[in-house]
Short mmCIF file of C-alpha atoms in Angstrom, two decimals:
data_model
loop_
_atom_site.label_atom_id
_atom_site.label_comp_id
_atom_site.label_asym_id
_atom_site.label_seq_id
_atom_site.Cartn_x
_atom_site.Cartn_y
_atom_site.Cartn_z
CA MET A 25 74.11 35.65 110.63
CA ASP A 26 77.14 36.81 108.64
CA THR A 27 77.65 39.84 110.82
CA VAL A 28 78.76 37.80 113.85
CA PRO A 29 81.97 36.40 112.23
CA THR A 30 82.68 39.85 110.72
CA LYS A 31 82.48 41.53 114.12
CA LYS A 32 84.67 38.83 115.61
CA GLY A 33 87.27 39.31 112.84
CA LEU A 34 87.28 43.11 113.27
CA SER A 35 87.55 42.76 117.06
CA GLY A 36 90.41 40.32 116.64
CA GLY A 37 92.27 42.71 114.33
CA VAL A 38 91.89 45.60 116.75
CA ASN A 39 93.06 43.41 119.65
CA GLN A 40 96.12 42.43 117.62
CA ILE A 41 96.95 46.12 116.97
CA ASN A 42 96.51 46.90 120.66
CA SER A 43 98.89 44.12 121.57
CA TRP A 44 101.49 45.61 119.22
CA PHE A 45 101.18 48.99 120.91
CA ASP A 46 101.42 47.35 124.35
CA GLN A 47 104.73 45.89 123.33
CA LEU A 48 105.96 49.31 122.22
CA LEU A 49 104.86 51.08 125.40
CA PRO A 50 107.22 50.77 128.41
CA GLN A 51 105.88 49.02 131.49
CA SER A 52 105.54 51.39 134.43
CA SER A 53 107.14 50.49 137.76
CA LEU A 54 104.96 49.66 140.81
CA LEU A 55 107.48 50.75 143.47
CA PRO A 56 106.00 53.09 146.10
CA HIS A 57 108.44 55.97 145.45
CA GLN A 58 107.43 55.98 141.73
CA HIS A 59 103.72 56.13 142.41
CA GLN A 60 103.51 59.90 141.79
CA GLN A 61 105.37 59.64 138.48
CA GLN A 62 103.07 56.82 137.44
CA GLN A 63 100.03 59.04 137.98
CA GLN A 64 101.54 61.77 135.79
CA GLU A 65 102.18 59.36 132.95
CA SER A 66 98.85 57.58 133.21
CA THR A 67 97.14 60.32 131.21
CA LYS A 68 99.61 59.94 128.33
CA HIS A 69 99.20 56.16 128.33
CA THR A 70 95.42 56.51 128.27
CA ILE A 71 95.61 58.56 125.05
CA LEU A 72 98.09 56.19 123.47
CA LYS A 73 95.94 53.19 124.36
CA SER A 74 92.85 54.79 122.81
CA ARG A 75 91.43 52.65 120.02
CA TRP A 76 90.72 55.59 117.68
CA PHE A 77 94.18 57.09 118.14
CA ARG A 78 95.85 53.80 117.25
CA LEU A 79 93.51 53.30 114.31
CA SER A 80 94.35 56.78 112.93
CA ILE A 81 98.07 55.97 113.13
CA VAL A 82 97.53 52.78 111.15
CA VAL A 83 95.47 54.60 108.51
CA TYR A 84 98.19 57.26 108.15
CA ILE A 85 100.89 54.60 107.71
CA LEU A 86 98.86 52.73 105.08
CA PHE A 87 98.09 55.98 103.19
CA SER A 88 101.78 56.94 103.16
CA ILE A 89 102.77 53.54 101.81
CA LEU A 90 100.17 53.68 99.03
CA LEU A 91 101.10 57.26 98.03
CA THR A 92 104.80 56.42 97.90
CA ALA A 93 104.10 53.34 95.81
CA ALA A 94 102.00 55.37 93.36
CA HIS A 95 104.77 57.94 92.84
CA VAL A 96 107.48 55.30 92.43
CA THR A 97 105.35 53.40 89.90
CA SER A 98 104.64 56.59 87.93
CA TRP A 99 108.34 57.44 87.83
CA LEU A 100 109.40 53.93 86.72
CA PHE A 101 106.88 53.57 83.89
CA SER A 102 106.74 57.16 82.55
CA GLY A 103 110.12 57.17 80.77
CA SER A 104 108.74 56.05 77.41
CA SER A 105 106.17 58.82 77.26
CA SER A 106 108.29 61.63 78.70
CA SER A 107 109.38 62.93 75.29
CA HIS A 108 105.77 63.03 74.08
CA TYR A 109 104.75 64.86 77.26
CA TYR A 110 107.61 67.31 76.80
CA HIS A 111 106.61 68.21 73.24
CA THR A 112 102.94 68.41 74.17
CA SER A 113 103.55 70.62 77.19
CA ARG A 114 105.96 72.78 75.21
CA SER A 115 103.43 73.41 72.48
CA ALA A 116 100.87 74.22 75.13
CA ARG A 117 103.25 76.68 76.76
CA ASP A 118 103.96 78.31 73.41
CA ALA A 119 100.23 78.86 72.97
CA LEU A 120 100.07 80.79 76.23
CA SER A 121 100.53 84.56 76.21
CA TYR A 122 101.13 86.33 79.45
CA GLN A 123 98.85 89.32 79.82
CA ARG A 124 99.69 92.57 81.58
CA THR A 125 97.36 93.33 84.45
CA TYR A 126 97.71 97.11 84.10
CA ASP A 127 96.06 97.48 80.68
CA ALA A 128 93.12 99.74 81.39
CA GLU A 129 91.32 98.62 78.22
CA GLU A 130 91.05 94.98 79.37
CA ALA A 131 88.34 93.73 81.68
CA TYR A 132 90.78 92.06 84.05
CA SER A 133 92.79 95.23 84.70
CA LEU A 134 92.72 96.64 88.21
CA LEU A 135 92.78 100.12 86.69
CA SER A 136 89.36 99.57 85.15
CA ASN A 137 87.81 99.76 88.61
CA MET A 138 89.50 103.08 89.43
CA SER A 139 87.56 106.29 89.14
CA HIS A 140 88.81 108.82 86.60
CA GLY A 141 89.79 111.23 89.37
CA LEU A 142 91.86 108.56 91.11
CA LYS A 143 93.75 107.77 87.90
CA MET A 144 94.51 111.44 87.31
CA SER A 145 95.60 112.01 90.91
CA LYS A 146 98.01 109.06 90.63
CA LEU A 147 99.44 110.49 87.40
CA PHE A 148 99.79 113.99 88.86
CA ALA A 149 100.40 113.59 92.57
CA GLN A 150 100.87 117.32 93.23
CA GLY A 151 97.55 118.35 91.70
CA HIS A 152 94.38 118.69 93.75
CA TYR A 153 92.02 115.71 93.47
CA ASP A 154 88.88 117.88 93.25
CA ALA A 155 90.37 119.60 90.21
CA LEU A 156 91.96 116.57 88.55
CA LYS A 157 88.75 114.55 88.57
CA TYR A 158 87.34 117.02 86.04
CA VAL A 159 90.28 116.69 83.63
CA GLN A 160 89.14 115.51 80.19
CA PRO A 161 92.01 114.28 77.99
CA PHE A 162 91.24 114.79 74.30
CA TRP A 163 88.19 116.93 75.01
CA GLN A 164 88.65 117.83 71.34
CA ARG A 165 90.76 115.47 69.21
CA ALA A 166 92.45 116.62 66.00
CA THR A 167 91.39 114.82 62.84
CA ASN A 168 94.91 114.63 61.40
CA VAL A 169 97.15 111.86 62.74
CA PRO A 170 100.71 113.24 62.90
CA GLU A 171 103.78 111.21 62.01
CA SER A 172 105.85 110.05 64.95
CA GLN A 173 108.94 112.02 63.84
CA GLN A 174 107.09 115.34 63.83
CA VAL A 175 107.31 117.89 66.64
CA SER A 176 104.22 118.67 68.73
CA PHE A 177 103.95 122.03 70.43
CA ILE A 178 102.70 121.69 74.00
CA VAL A 179 100.79 124.76 75.14
CA THR A 180 98.91 125.80 78.27
CA THR A 181 96.04 128.19 77.66
CA THR A 182 92.98 129.76 79.32
CA PRO A 183 89.94 131.57 77.92
CA ASN A 184 91.96 134.79 78.24
CA THR A 185 94.75 133.47 75.99
CA TRP A 186 92.61 131.40 73.63
CA LYS A 187 93.00 133.87 70.75
CA ASP A 188 96.78 133.54 70.99
CA LEU A 189 96.50 129.76 70.66
CA VAL A 190 94.31 130.19 67.57
CA GLN A 191 96.94 132.45 66.01
CA MET A 192 99.72 129.99 66.92
CA ALA A 193 97.84 127.11 65.30
CA LYS A 194 97.45 129.17 62.13
CA ASN A 195 101.14 130.09 61.98
CA TRP A 196 102.52 126.65 62.92
CA ASN A 197 100.09 124.49 60.95
CA GLY A 198 101.39 121.40 62.73
CA PRO A 199 100.46 119.16 65.67
CA ILE A 200 99.68 120.90 68.97
CA SER A 201 98.80 119.32 72.32
CA ALA A 202 97.19 122.03 74.47
CA THR A 203 95.51 122.22 77.85
CA LEU A 204 92.54 124.56 78.27
CA HIS A 205 92.26 125.58 81.93
CA ILE A 206 88.82 126.90 82.79
CA SER A 207 86.95 127.55 86.02
CA SER A 208 83.53 126.10 86.79
CA LYS A 209 82.48 129.64 87.70
CA ASN A 210 83.00 130.77 84.11
CA ASP A 211 79.89 131.23 82.06
CA LYS A 212 79.06 127.98 80.25
CA ASN A 213 78.71 130.05 77.10
CA VAL A 214 82.48 130.63 77.20
CA LEU A 215 83.20 126.92 76.78
CA ALA A 216 80.49 126.59 74.14
CA THR A 217 81.99 129.50 72.19
CA ILE A 218 85.46 127.95 72.29
CA GLU A 219 84.09 124.59 71.13
CA ALA A 220 82.19 126.20 68.27
CA GLU A 221 85.27 128.11 67.11
CA TYR A 222 87.39 124.96 67.37
CA LYS A 223 85.03 123.01 65.13
CA SER A 224 84.77 125.81 62.58
CA LYS A 225 88.48 126.45 61.90
CA PRO A 226 90.57 123.84 60.03
CA GLU A 227 93.83 124.96 61.67
CA LEU A 228 92.25 123.95 65.00
CA PHE A 229 90.21 120.80 64.38
CA GLU A 230 92.85 119.34 62.05
CA ASN A 231 95.95 119.83 64.22
CA VAL A 232 95.11 120.76 67.84
CA ASP A 233 94.39 118.17 70.54
CA LEU A 234 92.62 120.02 73.34
CA HIS A 235 92.63 118.67 76.92
CA LEU A 236 90.14 120.30 79.28
CA VAL A 237 91.13 121.14 82.87
CA GLU A 238 88.21 122.45 84.91
CA THR A 239 88.76 123.74 88.44
CA PRO A 240 85.98 124.35 90.97
CA ASN A 241 87.29 127.77 92.03
CA GLY A 242 87.95 131.07 90.31
CA ILE A 243 90.71 130.56 87.77
CA GLU A 244 92.43 133.88 88.44
CA LYS A 245 92.83 133.14 92.14
CA MET A 246 93.16 129.38 92.46
CA ALA A 247 94.40 127.98 89.14
CA SER A 248 98.04 127.96 90.20
CA ILE A 249 97.27 126.14 93.43
CA MET A 250 94.62 123.67 92.32
CA VAL A 251 96.50 122.50 89.21
CA PRO A 252 100.05 123.88 88.80
CA VAL A 253 101.10 124.95 85.32
CA ASN A 254 103.88 122.35 85.51
CA VAL A 255 101.16 119.70 85.89
CA GLU A 256 99.47 121.06 82.76
CA ARG A 257 102.78 120.86 80.89
CA ASN A 258 103.12 117.20 81.82
CA LEU A 259 99.48 116.55 80.89
CA ALA A 260 99.91 118.05 77.42
CA ARG A 261 103.18 116.14 76.97
CA ILE A 262 101.70 112.78 78.01
CA TYR A 263 98.94 113.02 75.41
CA ALA A 264 101.10 114.42 72.59
CA ARG A 265 100.95 112.05 69.64
CA THR A 266 104.52 112.47 68.37
CA ASP A 267 107.94 111.37 69.62
CA HIS A 268 109.24 114.93 69.95
CA VAL A 269 107.69 117.91 71.73
CA SER A 270 108.40 121.58 72.37
CA ASP A 271 106.99 123.62 75.26
CA VAL A 272 106.08 126.86 73.50
CA PRO A 273 104.51 129.90 75.26
CA PHE A 274 101.22 131.05 73.77
CA ASN A 275 102.70 134.39 72.62
CA ILE A 276 105.52 132.91 70.51
CA ILE A 277 105.68 133.12 66.71
CA ILE A 278 107.99 130.74 64.83
CA ALA A 279 109.37 133.10 62.21
CA THR A 280 111.27 130.62 59.99
CA ASP A 281 110.37 127.37 58.26
CA LEU A 282 111.31 125.21 61.24
CA ARG A 283 109.53 122.17 59.83
CA GLN A 284 111.76 122.19 56.72
CA THR A 285 114.89 122.40 58.89
CA LEU A 286 113.78 119.41 60.95
CA GLU A 287 112.92 117.34 57.89
CA LYS A 288 116.22 118.16 56.20
CA ASN A 289 118.25 117.05 59.23
CA GLN A 290 115.85 114.38 60.47
CA ALA A 291 118.35 111.54 60.96
CA LYS A 292 120.90 113.71 62.78
CA TYR A 293 118.42 115.52 64.99
CA THR A 294 116.51 112.34 65.84
CA GLN A 295 119.71 110.73 67.09
CA LEU A 296 120.55 113.77 69.24
CA LEU A 297 117.06 113.93 70.72
CA SER A 298 116.95 110.20 71.43
CA GLN A 299 120.15 110.44 73.50
CA GLY A 300 118.68 113.27 75.59
CA ASP A 301 120.05 116.44 73.99
CA MET A 302 117.75 119.44 73.43
CA LEU A 303 117.51 121.73 70.38
CA VAL A 304 117.20 125.39 71.38
CA ILE A 305 115.06 127.73 69.27
CA PRO A 306 116.55 131.22 69.83
CA THR A 307 113.79 133.61 70.89
CA PHE A 308 113.90 137.33 70.18
CA LYS A 309 111.86 140.03 71.83
CA TYR A 310 111.07 143.60 70.86
CA ASP A 311 112.96 146.13 72.92
CA ASP A 312 110.08 148.60 72.55
CA GLN A 313 106.68 146.93 72.70
CA GLN A 314 105.15 149.57 70.47
CA GLN A 315 107.24 148.35 67.56
CA LEU A 316 105.19 145.17 67.26
CA ASN A 317 102.20 147.15 66.10
CA GLN A 318 104.05 147.56 62.80
CA LEU A 319 104.03 143.74 62.40
CA GLN A 320 107.69 143.84 61.47
CA ILE A 321 108.44 140.11 61.79
CA PRO A 322 111.79 139.21 60.18
CA GLN A 323 111.83 136.10 58.01
CA THR A 324 115.56 135.49 57.62
CA LYS A 325 118.58 135.50 59.92
CA LYS A 326 120.20 138.33 57.97
CA GLU A 327 117.14 140.53 58.34
CA LEU A 328 116.91 139.72 62.05
CA VAL A 329 120.56 140.58 62.74
CA GLY A 330 119.98 143.95 61.06
CA LEU A 331 117.04 144.69 63.35
CA VAL A 332 119.10 143.72 66.40
CA GLU A 333 122.38 145.48 65.63
CA GLY A 334 121.29 148.21 63.25
CA GLU A 335 117.89 149.44 64.38
CA HIS A 336 118.04 147.98 67.91
CA LEU A 337 114.41 146.96 67.73
CA LEU A 338 114.92 143.36 68.81
CA GLY A 339 117.14 141.49 71.22
CA LEU A 340 117.90 137.84 71.98
CA TYR A 341 115.64 137.05 74.91
CA ASP A 342 116.50 134.63 77.70
CA ALA A 343 114.18 134.88 80.70
CA HIS A 344 115.84 136.37 83.82
CA PHE A 345 118.60 137.94 81.69
CA GLU A 346 119.06 141.26 79.92
CA LEU A 347 118.50 141.24 76.16
CA ASN A 348 121.46 139.72 74.28
CA GLN A 349 123.14 138.80 77.59
CA GLY A 350 121.74 135.30 78.19
CA PRO A 351 123.40 131.88 77.88
CA THR A 352 122.15 131.42 74.29
CA ASP A 353 124.83 134.00 73.35
CA PHE A 354 123.78 136.29 70.49
CA LYS A 355 127.36 136.92 69.31
CA LYS A 356 127.99 133.21 68.87
CA TRP A 357 124.60 132.64 67.23
CA LYS A 358 125.15 135.48 64.73
CA LYS A 359 128.27 133.76 63.38
CA ALA A 360 127.09 130.15 63.69
CA ASP A 361 126.28 128.02 60.67
CA ALA A 362 125.99 124.74 62.62
CA LEU A 363 124.65 123.57 65.95
CA TYR A 364 126.60 124.81 68.97
CA ALA A 365 126.34 123.88 72.64
CA VAL A 366 125.40 126.34 75.39
CA THR A 367 128.42 126.70 77.68
CA ASP A 368 127.32 129.42 80.12
CA TYR A 369 124.37 127.55 81.60
CA THR A 370 122.76 128.72 84.84
CA MET A 371 119.95 127.17 86.87
CA ASP A 372 117.43 129.82 85.69
CA TYR A 373 117.95 129.14 81.98
CA GLU A 374 114.63 128.23 80.34
CA PRO A 375 114.76 128.55 76.53
CA VAL A 376 112.25 127.18 74.04
CA VAL A 377 113.59 123.72 73.22
CA ILE A 378 112.68 120.71 71.12
CA GLN A 379 113.12 117.52 73.11
CA SER A 380 112.18 113.85 73.24
CA LYS A 381 108.75 113.11 74.67
CA THR A 382 109.96 110.01 76.52
CA VAL A 383 113.69 110.41 77.24
CA GLN A 384 113.60 113.71 79.11
CA PRO A 385 112.69 113.95 82.82
CA TRP A 386 109.20 115.27 83.54
CA CYS A 387 108.55 118.74 84.94
CA SER A 388 108.70 118.78 88.72
CA GLU A 389 105.12 119.35 89.85
CA ARG A 390 106.05 120.89 93.19
CA PHE A 391 106.35 124.21 91.36
CA VAL A 392 103.40 126.29 90.27
CA ASP A 393 105.07 127.59 87.12
CA LYS A 394 108.80 126.94 86.80
CA LYS A 395 109.88 125.99 83.31
CA SER A 396 113.57 125.97 84.23
CA ALA A 397 112.86 123.09 86.65
CA CYS A 398 111.78 121.03 83.63
CA LEU A 399 115.21 121.48 82.04
CA LEU A 400 117.56 121.46 85.04
CA SER A 401 117.39 117.70 85.62
CA SER A 402 118.18 116.96 81.99
CA TYR A 403 121.22 119.23 81.95
CA LEU A 404 122.65 117.80 85.18
CA ALA A 405 122.17 114.30 83.76
CA GLY A 406 124.70 115.20 81.06
CA ASN A 407 122.51 116.36 78.17
CA ASP A 408 123.37 119.42 76.07
CA PHE A 409 121.46 122.48 74.90
CA LEU A 410 122.23 122.68 71.17
CA VAL A 411 121.23 125.98 69.53
CA LEU A 412 119.72 125.94 66.04
CA PRO A 413 121.86 128.28 63.87
CA ASN A 414 119.33 129.51 61.30
CA ASP A 415 115.91 129.27 62.93
CA PHE A 416 114.40 131.61 65.49
CA ALA A 417 111.15 132.71 67.14
CA ILE A 418 109.65 136.09 68.00
CA GLN A 419 107.94 136.67 71.34
CA LYS A 420 104.97 139.00 71.21
CA PRO A 421 104.46 141.30 74.20
CA SER A 422 101.61 140.18 76.39
CA ASN A 423 99.98 141.40 79.57
CA LYS A 424 98.23 138.06 80.14
CA ASN A 425 100.33 136.69 82.95
CA THR A 426 99.71 133.44 84.77
CA ALA A 427 97.76 133.59 88.02
CA ILE A 428 100.73 133.51 90.40
CA SER A 429 100.73 135.78 93.42
CA ASP A 430 103.77 137.56 94.84
CA LEU A 431 103.77 135.11 97.74
CA ASP A 432 103.81 132.18 95.32
CA SER A 433 106.77 133.74 93.52
CA VAL A 434 108.76 134.02 96.75
CA ILE A 435 107.93 130.42 97.68
CA GLU A 436 108.91 129.27 94.18
CA LYS A 437 112.31 130.92 94.41
CA ARG A 438 113.13 129.36 97.78
CA LEU A 439 111.87 125.94 96.75
CA TYR A 440 113.91 126.08 93.57
CA SER A 441 117.15 126.72 95.45
CA LYS A 442 116.62 123.60 97.54
CA PHE A 443 115.48 121.68 94.45
CA TYR A 444 118.77 122.60 92.78
CA TRP A 445 120.75 121.15 95.70
CA GLU A 446 118.61 118.03 95.68
CA GLN A 447 119.09 117.46 91.94
CA CYS A 448 122.85 117.94 92.25
CA VAL A 449 123.12 115.21 94.88
CA TYR A 450 120.63 112.91 93.16
CA HIS A 451 122.23 112.99 89.71
CA GLY A 452 125.72 112.88 91.21
CA ARG A 453 124.87 109.61 92.94
CA GLN A 454 123.24 108.27 89.78
CA LEU A 455 126.27 108.99 87.60
CA ASP A 456 128.66 107.59 90.20
CA ALA A 457 126.58 104.41 90.54
CA MET A 458 126.71 103.90 86.77
CA GLY A 459 130.49 104.42 86.73
CA LEU A 460 130.19 107.65 84.71
CA TRP A 461 131.47 110.16 87.26
CA ASN A 462 134.82 110.56 85.48
CA SER A 463 133.31 110.51 82.00
CA LYS A 464 132.17 113.32 79.71
CA LYS A 465 128.60 112.64 80.79
CA SER A 466 129.29 114.15 84.22
CA GLU A 467 131.01 117.34 83.03
CA HIS A 468 127.89 119.45 83.58
CA ILE A 469 127.26 118.30 87.12
CA ARG A 470 130.91 118.67 88.10
CA GLN A 471 130.87 122.24 86.81
CA GLN A 472 127.54 123.19 88.37
CA CYS A 473 127.44 121.20 91.60
CA SER A 474 130.97 120.71 92.94
CA ARG A 475 130.40 123.00 95.94
CA VAL A 476 126.98 121.52 96.70
CA ILE A 477 128.20 117.92 96.61
CA GLN A 478 131.35 118.58 98.67
CA ASN A 479 129.50 120.45 101.42
CA TRP A 480 126.22 118.54 101.54
CA GLY A 481 125.46 117.37 105.08
CA ARG A 482 128.20 119.48 106.72
CA GLY A 483 125.89 122.33 107.63
CA LEU A 484 127.22 124.57 104.85
CA ILE A 485 124.61 123.56 102.30
CA GLY A 486 121.19 122.60 103.60
CA LYS A 487 120.61 121.20 107.07
CA PRO A 488 122.50 118.07 108.17
CA GLU A 489 120.36 115.08 109.03
#
């Protein structure tokens, strides 16, 4: 019974809405020449006259009015509580801590879903994935935790040079971050023997962090290609546990108390290293390899100078230079009683240096074994080689060369020439962009790279684009 009036009321409301729309719609003409136009517009009018279309328009209008009213009301009556809301929301914001999404130790990190091989291949883009996936950082971790201001030696070794690393650890008695490069074709007993010796000798298990690099091919033939030595240098440097590092060949003996020198001048040397400068450890080599059998290792600078000038048994060794003829400059070192800067730098200079772990550029991994490439970028960026006046190292003769073929050596030399040009242009642009081109910071690059920068792109240096 009650439904009849309700239906009549609803029908009346709809009819009223339709009448409003009829008033809004223009009346079409009935003249004969407009008959075609009327047919074209009839479809539009049919949609507009649809009951559901008109009802949806009304609902939209009502919803908009209600939403606007709600916002206006909230704005008018929220003034008294705004200060309370501000303090509440501020305290809530203070309680929030924004988390980094690249922390591999947290469950939400994207890195946690990466395979170990993928992480290593992203860290070392020039290494081969099949080799990098077998890398084991901290395969053996030293029990002693070094102080951050100490210097870690970074060393690359193989089963053939393992005994030299053991001797170095005994002589240095300080933190060492070393990579052990071994082939999967090696007898498993070799690795077991190394592990047993490591755990039995305090100079090893107390101070040496050992990172295992296992390659699937014969180490003598493929080690340089699968994982370049420059990659191993970066690997050992990344996992060093001190702020300062030194890339030391396995056949080097530190003849003086270098640790005492560093501790005595800690504040001064730390400042120099933090600004990018490098401390050079002069390295001497026996002129006649047979002399080393006498174990005549000098302990003082005076004794060393006598062996160099008097008996001619030793000479200041800079790779790619004749004894006593390199940029370290023996004559200047003999008279020095304070740090002095290397002034005759060349692109092949690769001394043993102490440097910052974080400030210095990383070794370019395009090279199989090019230590000078690790130092070139730093020098062109304006950093100095500062030679220690009273400390030195002795290089033992060794026939255990790295597995680099003659072809690799030729390729390295050609790549390095182009790398030198590239670094000149790159660091020149960097210094100019920072407004340092006319400052002391750019003296090195202006001395070394003036011809390269002036002629780059003209066909005289490199190929024009």
